[in-house]
mmCIF file of C-alpha atoms in Angstrom:
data_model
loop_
_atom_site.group_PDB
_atom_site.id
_atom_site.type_symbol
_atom_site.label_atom_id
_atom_site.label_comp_id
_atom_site.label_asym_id
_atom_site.label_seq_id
_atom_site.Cartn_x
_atom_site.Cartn_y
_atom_site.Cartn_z
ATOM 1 C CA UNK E 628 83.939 100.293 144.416
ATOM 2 C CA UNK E 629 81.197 97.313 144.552
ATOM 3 C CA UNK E 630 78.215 97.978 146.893
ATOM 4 C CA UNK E 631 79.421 96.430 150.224
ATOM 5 C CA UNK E 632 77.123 92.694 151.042
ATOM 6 C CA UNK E 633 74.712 94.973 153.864
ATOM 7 C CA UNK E 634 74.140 97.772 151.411
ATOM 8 C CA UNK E 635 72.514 95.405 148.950
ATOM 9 C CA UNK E 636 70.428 93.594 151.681
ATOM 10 C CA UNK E 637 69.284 96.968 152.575
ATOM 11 C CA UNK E 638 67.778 97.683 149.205
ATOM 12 C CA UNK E 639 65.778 94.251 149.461
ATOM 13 C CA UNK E 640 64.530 95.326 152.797
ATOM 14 C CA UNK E 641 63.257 98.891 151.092
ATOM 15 C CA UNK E 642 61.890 96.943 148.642
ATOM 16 C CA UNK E 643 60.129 94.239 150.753
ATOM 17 C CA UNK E 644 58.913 97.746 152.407
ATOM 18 C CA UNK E 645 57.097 98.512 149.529
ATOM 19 C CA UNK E 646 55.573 95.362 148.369
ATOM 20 C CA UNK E 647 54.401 93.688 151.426
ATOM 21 C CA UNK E 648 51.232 94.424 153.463
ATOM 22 C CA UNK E 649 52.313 96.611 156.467
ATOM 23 C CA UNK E 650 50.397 94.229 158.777
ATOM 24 C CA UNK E 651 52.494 90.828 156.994
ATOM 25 C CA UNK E 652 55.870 93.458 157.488
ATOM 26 C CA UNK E 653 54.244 93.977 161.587
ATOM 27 C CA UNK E 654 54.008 89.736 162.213
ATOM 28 C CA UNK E 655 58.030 89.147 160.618
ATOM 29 C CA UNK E 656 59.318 92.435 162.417
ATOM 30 C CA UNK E 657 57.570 90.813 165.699
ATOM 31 C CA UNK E 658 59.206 87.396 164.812
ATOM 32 C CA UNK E 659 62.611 89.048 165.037
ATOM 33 C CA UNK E 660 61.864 90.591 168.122
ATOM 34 C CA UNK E 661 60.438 87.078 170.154
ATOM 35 C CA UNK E 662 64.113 85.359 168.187
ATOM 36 C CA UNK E 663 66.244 88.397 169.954
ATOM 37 C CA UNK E 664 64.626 87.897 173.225
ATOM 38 C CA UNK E 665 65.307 84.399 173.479
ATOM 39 C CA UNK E 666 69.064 85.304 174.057
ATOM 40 C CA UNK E 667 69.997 83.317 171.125
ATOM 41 C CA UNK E 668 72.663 86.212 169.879
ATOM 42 C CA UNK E 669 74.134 85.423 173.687
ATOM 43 C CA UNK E 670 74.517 81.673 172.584
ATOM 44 C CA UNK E 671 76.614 81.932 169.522
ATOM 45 C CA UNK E 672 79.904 80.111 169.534
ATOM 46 C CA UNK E 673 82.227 82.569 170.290
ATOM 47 C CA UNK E 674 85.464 83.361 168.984
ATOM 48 C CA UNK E 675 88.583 81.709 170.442
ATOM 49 C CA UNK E 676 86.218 78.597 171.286
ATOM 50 C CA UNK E 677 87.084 75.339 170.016
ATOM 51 C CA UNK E 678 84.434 74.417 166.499
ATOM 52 C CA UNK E 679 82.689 71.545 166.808
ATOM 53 C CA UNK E 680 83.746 68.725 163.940
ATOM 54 C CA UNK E 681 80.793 67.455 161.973
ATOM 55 C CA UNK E 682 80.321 65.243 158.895
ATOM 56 C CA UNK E 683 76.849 66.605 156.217
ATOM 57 C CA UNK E 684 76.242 65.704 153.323
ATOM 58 C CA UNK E 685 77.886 67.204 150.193
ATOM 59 C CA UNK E 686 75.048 68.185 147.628
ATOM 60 C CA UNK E 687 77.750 67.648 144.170
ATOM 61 C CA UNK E 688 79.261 64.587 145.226
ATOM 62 C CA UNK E 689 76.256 63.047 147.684
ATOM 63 C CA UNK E 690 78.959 61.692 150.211
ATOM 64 C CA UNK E 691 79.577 63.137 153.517
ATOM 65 C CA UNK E 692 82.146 66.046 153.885
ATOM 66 C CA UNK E 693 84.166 65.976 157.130
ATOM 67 C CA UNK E 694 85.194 69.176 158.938
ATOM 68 C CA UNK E 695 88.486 67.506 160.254
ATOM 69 C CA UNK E 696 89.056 66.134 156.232
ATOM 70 C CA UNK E 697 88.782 70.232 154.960
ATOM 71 C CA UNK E 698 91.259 71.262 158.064
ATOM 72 C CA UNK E 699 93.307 69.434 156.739
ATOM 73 C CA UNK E 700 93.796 71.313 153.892
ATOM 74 C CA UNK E 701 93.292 74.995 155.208
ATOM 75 C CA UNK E 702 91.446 77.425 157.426
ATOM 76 C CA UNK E 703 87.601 76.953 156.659
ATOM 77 C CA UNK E 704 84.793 79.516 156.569
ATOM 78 C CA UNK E 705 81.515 78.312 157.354
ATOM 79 C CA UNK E 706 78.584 79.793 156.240
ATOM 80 C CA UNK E 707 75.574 79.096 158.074
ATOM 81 C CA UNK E 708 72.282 79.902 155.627
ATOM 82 C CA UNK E 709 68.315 79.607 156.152
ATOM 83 C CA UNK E 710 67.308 78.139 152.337
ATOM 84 C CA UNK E 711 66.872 78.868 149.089
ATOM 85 C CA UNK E 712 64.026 81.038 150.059
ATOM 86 C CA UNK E 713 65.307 83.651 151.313
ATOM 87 C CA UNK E 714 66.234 86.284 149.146
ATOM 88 C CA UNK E 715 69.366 87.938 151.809
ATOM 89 C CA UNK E 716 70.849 84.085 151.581
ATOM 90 C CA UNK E 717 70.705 83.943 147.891
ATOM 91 C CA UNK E 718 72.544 87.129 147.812
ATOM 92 C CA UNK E 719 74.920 86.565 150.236
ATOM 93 C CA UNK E 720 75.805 83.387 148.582
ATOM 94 C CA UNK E 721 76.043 85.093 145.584
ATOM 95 C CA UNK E 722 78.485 87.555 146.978
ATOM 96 C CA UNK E 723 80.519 85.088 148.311
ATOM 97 C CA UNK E 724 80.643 82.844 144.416
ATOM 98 C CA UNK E 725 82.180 86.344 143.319
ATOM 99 C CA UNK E 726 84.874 86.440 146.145
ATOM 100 C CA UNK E 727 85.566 82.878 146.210
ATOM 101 C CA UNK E 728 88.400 82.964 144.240
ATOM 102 C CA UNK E 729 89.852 85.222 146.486
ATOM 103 C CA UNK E 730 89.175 82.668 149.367
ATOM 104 C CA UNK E 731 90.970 80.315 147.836
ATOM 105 C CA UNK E 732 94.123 82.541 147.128
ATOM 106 C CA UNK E 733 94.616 82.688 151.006
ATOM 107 C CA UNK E 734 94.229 79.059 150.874
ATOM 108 C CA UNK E 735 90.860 78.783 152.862
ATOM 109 C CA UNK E 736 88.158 76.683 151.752
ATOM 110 C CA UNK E 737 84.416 77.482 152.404
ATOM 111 C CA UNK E 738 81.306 75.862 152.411
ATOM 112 C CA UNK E 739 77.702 76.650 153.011
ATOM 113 C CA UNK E 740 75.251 74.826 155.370
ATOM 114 C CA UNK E 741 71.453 74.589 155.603
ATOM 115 C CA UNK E 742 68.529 72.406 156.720
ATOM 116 C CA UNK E 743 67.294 72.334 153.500
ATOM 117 C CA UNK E 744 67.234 68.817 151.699
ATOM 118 C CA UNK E 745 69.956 68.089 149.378
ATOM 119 C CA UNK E 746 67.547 68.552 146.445
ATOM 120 C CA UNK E 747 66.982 71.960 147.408
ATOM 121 C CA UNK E 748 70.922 72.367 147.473
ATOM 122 C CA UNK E 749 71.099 71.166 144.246
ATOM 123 C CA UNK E 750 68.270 73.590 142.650
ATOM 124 C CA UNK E 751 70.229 76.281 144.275
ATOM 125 C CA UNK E 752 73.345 75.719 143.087
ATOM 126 C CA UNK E 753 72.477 75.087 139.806
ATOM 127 C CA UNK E 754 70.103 77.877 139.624
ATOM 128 C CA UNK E 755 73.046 80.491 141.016
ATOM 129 C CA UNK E 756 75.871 78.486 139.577
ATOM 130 C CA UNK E 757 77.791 77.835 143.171
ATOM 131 C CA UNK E 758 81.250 76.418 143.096
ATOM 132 C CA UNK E 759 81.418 75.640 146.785
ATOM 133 C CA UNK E 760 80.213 73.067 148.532
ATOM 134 C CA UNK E 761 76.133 72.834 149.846
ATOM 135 C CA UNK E 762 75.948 70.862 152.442
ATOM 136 C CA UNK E 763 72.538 69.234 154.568
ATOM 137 C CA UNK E 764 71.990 69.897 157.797
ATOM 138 C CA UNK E 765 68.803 68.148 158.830
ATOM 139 C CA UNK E 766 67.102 69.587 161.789
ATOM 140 C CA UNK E 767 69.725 72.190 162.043
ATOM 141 C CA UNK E 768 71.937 70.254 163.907
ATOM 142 C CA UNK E 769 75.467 71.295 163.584
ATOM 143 C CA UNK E 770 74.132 74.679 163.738
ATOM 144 C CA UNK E 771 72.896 73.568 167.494
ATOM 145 C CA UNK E 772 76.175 73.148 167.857
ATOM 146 C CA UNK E 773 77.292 76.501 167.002
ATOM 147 C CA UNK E 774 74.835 77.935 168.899
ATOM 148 C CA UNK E 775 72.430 79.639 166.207
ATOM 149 C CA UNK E 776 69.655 77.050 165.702
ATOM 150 C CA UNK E 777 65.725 77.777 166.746
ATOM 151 C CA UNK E 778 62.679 76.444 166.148
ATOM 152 C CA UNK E 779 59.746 78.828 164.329
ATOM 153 C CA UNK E 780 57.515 79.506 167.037
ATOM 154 C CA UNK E 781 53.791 78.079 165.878
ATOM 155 C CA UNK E 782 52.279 81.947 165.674
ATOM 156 C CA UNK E 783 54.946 82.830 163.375
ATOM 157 C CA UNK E 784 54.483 79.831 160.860
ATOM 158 C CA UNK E 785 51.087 80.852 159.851
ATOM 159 C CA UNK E 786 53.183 84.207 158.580
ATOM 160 C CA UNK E 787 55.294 81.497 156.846
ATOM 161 C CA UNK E 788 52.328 80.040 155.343
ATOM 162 C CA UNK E 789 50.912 83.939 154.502
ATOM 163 C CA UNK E 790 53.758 84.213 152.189
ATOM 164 C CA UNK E 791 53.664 80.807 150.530
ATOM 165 C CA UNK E 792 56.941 79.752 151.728
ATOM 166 C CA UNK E 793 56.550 76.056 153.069
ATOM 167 C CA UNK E 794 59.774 75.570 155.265
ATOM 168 C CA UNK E 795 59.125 72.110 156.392
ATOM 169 C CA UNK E 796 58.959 71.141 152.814
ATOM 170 C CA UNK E 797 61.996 73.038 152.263
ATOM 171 C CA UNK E 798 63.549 71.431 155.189
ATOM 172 C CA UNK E 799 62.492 67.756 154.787
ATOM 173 C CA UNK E 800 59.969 67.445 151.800
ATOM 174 C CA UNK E 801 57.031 67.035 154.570
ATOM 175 C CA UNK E 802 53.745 69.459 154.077
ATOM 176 C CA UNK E 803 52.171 72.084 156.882
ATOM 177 C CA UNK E 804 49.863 68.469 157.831
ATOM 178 C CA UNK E 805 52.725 66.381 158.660
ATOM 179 C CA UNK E 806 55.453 68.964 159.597
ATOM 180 C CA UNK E 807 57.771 67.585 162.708
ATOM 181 C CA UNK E 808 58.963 69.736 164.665
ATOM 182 C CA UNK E 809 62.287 69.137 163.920
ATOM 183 C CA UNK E 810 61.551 70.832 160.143
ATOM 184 C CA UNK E 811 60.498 74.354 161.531
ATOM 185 C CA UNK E 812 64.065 74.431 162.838
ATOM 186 C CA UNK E 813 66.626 77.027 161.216
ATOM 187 C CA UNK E 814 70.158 78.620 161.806
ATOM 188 C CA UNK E 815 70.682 82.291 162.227
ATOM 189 C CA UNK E 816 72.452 83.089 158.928
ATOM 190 C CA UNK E 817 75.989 83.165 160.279
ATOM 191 C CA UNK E 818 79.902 82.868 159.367
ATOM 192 C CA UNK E 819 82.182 81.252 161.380
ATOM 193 C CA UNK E 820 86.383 81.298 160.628
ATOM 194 C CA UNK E 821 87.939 78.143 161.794
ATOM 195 C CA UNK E 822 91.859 77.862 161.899
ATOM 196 C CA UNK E 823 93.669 74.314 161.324
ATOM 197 C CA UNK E 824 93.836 74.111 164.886
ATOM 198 C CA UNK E 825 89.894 74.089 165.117
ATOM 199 C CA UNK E 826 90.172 77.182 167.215
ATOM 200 C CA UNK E 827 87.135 79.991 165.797
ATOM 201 C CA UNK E 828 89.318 82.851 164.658
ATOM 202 C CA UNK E 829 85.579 84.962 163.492
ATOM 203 C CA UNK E 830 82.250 84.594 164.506
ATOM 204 C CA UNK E 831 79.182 86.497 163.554
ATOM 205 C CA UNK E 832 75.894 85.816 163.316
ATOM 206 C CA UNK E 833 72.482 88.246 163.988
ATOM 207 C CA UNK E 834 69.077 87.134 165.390
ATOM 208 C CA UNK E 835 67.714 89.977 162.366
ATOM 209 C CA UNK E 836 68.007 87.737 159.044
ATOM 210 C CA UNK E 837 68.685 91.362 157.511
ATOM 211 C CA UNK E 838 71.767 92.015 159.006
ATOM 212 C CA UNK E 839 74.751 89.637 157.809
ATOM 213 C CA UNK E 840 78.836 89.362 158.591
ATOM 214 C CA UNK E 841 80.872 91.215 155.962
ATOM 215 C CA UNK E 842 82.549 89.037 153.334
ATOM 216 C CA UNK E 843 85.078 92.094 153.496
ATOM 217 C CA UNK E 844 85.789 91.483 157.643
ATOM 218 C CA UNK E 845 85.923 87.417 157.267
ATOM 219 C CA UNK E 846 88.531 87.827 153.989
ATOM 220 C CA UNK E 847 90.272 90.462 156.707
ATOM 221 C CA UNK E 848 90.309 87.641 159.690
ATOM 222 C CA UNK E 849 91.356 84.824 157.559
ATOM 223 C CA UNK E 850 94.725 87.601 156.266
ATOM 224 C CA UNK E 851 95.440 87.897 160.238
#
C-alpha cells in the first residue's frame, strides 16, 4: 500500500529537523503558533456553506476559468496551495497528479490555486508535469473568501528572507524593497469539495503548513 499524503510530509518535516538551524526551526514553529492564535482555523468556510464563485486565471490556456463554467460539468475539488516553494505543496500536488485520474472517473474536476504569478504556475507545472489546472490568485483573494488567507506578519518575513525564499517575488515579481502588502499574503494550504449545487460537501484546511487533508478522505466525500 502507497505511503498515505501525511506520512510523506512527515518525513520532510524529520528531515527539515535535521538540516535546519534549531534557532531558524524555533522562528517558523513560532510563526505557526502567532497563525493558530489568530483564530484563522475558526474562519474556514465550513462545510454545508454555500462556495463562493470566482473567475482566476488559467496558467495553460492564460484565460480566466470560471467556478460556475467547471460546475457545470461536475463536483469540483479545490485545492488551495502556498507556491512553488514549499516543498509539502509540491508534494501534495504531486500526490494528487497520481490520483487524478481517479478524480476524473467520479466525474469531478480539480484545480489548484495560489498567489503565485502565472509564471510561477507555469515553472511548476512544467517542472512536475501537472495535468490540472494552476490557477492565479493575486493577493490571495478568493482564498479570503474561503476563509484561509493571512498576511506574513513583518517579524516572520525576515525568517522568509533567512531561508532565501522571496514570497513577494513569488507572489507578484516585486523584491523585499518594494513588497506591498498585498504580496506577503498566503492561503492556508486547504481542499475544499464543492457539489453542482455550490453547496461545500468537504472542507479542510490547517493553520500548521505540515498537516494537509487526505487525498484518500476528499476521493471518499466526493463517492458520498
Amino acid at each position: 500500500m502507497a505511503a498515505s499524503l501525511q506520512d510523506q510530509l512527515d518525513r520532510i518535516t524529520q528531515n527539515t529537523r535535521k538540516l535546519v538551524q534549531a534557532e531558524r526551526l524555533a522562528i517558523s514553529e513560532q510563526a505557526t503558533a502567532d497563525l493558530f492564535a489568530t483564530g484563522i482555523e475558526d474562519r474556514i468556510l465550513p462545510v454545508g456553506s454555500i462556495a463562493p464563485s470566482f473567475s482566476l486565471q488559467d496558467t495553460r490556456s492564460g484565460k480566466p476559468i470560471q467556478s460556475a463554467d467547471l460546475l457545470a460539468l461536475g463536483p469540483l475539488v479545490v485545492k488551495f496551495f502556498r507556491g512553488r516553494w514549499c516543498p509539502y505543496c509540491v508534494t501534495e500536488l504531486e500526490t494528487w497528479r497520481e490520483l487524478y485520474p481517479q478524480l476524473r472517473e467520479r466525474g469531478a474536476l480539480f484545480v489548484a490555486i495560489s498567489p503565485q504569478t502565472p509564471r510561477q504556475n507555469d515553472f511548476m507545472m512544467q517542472q512536475h508535469a501537472l495535468s490540472f489546472p494552476l490557477l492565479a490568485d493575486p493577493g490571495a483573494e478568493v482564498a479570503e473568501k474561503f476563509g484561509i488567507a493571512y498576511t506574513i506578519p513583518a517579524q516572520h518575513r525576515r525568517y522568509y528572507q533567512s531561508i532565501l525564499v522571496n514570497i513577494p517575488f513569488n507572489n507578484a515579481g516585486l523584491s523585499y524593497h518594494n513588497a506591498t502588502e498585498a504580496s506577503w499574503r498566503l492561503p492556508l494550504p486547504a481542499v475544499f469539495v464543492i457539489r453542482q449545487d455550490g453547496t461545500v460537501a468537504f472542507s479542510e484546511a490547517h493553520a500548521d503548513f505540515r498537516v494537509r487533508p487526505e487525498p484518500a478522505d476528499v476521493l471518499a466525500a466526493l463517492s458520498r
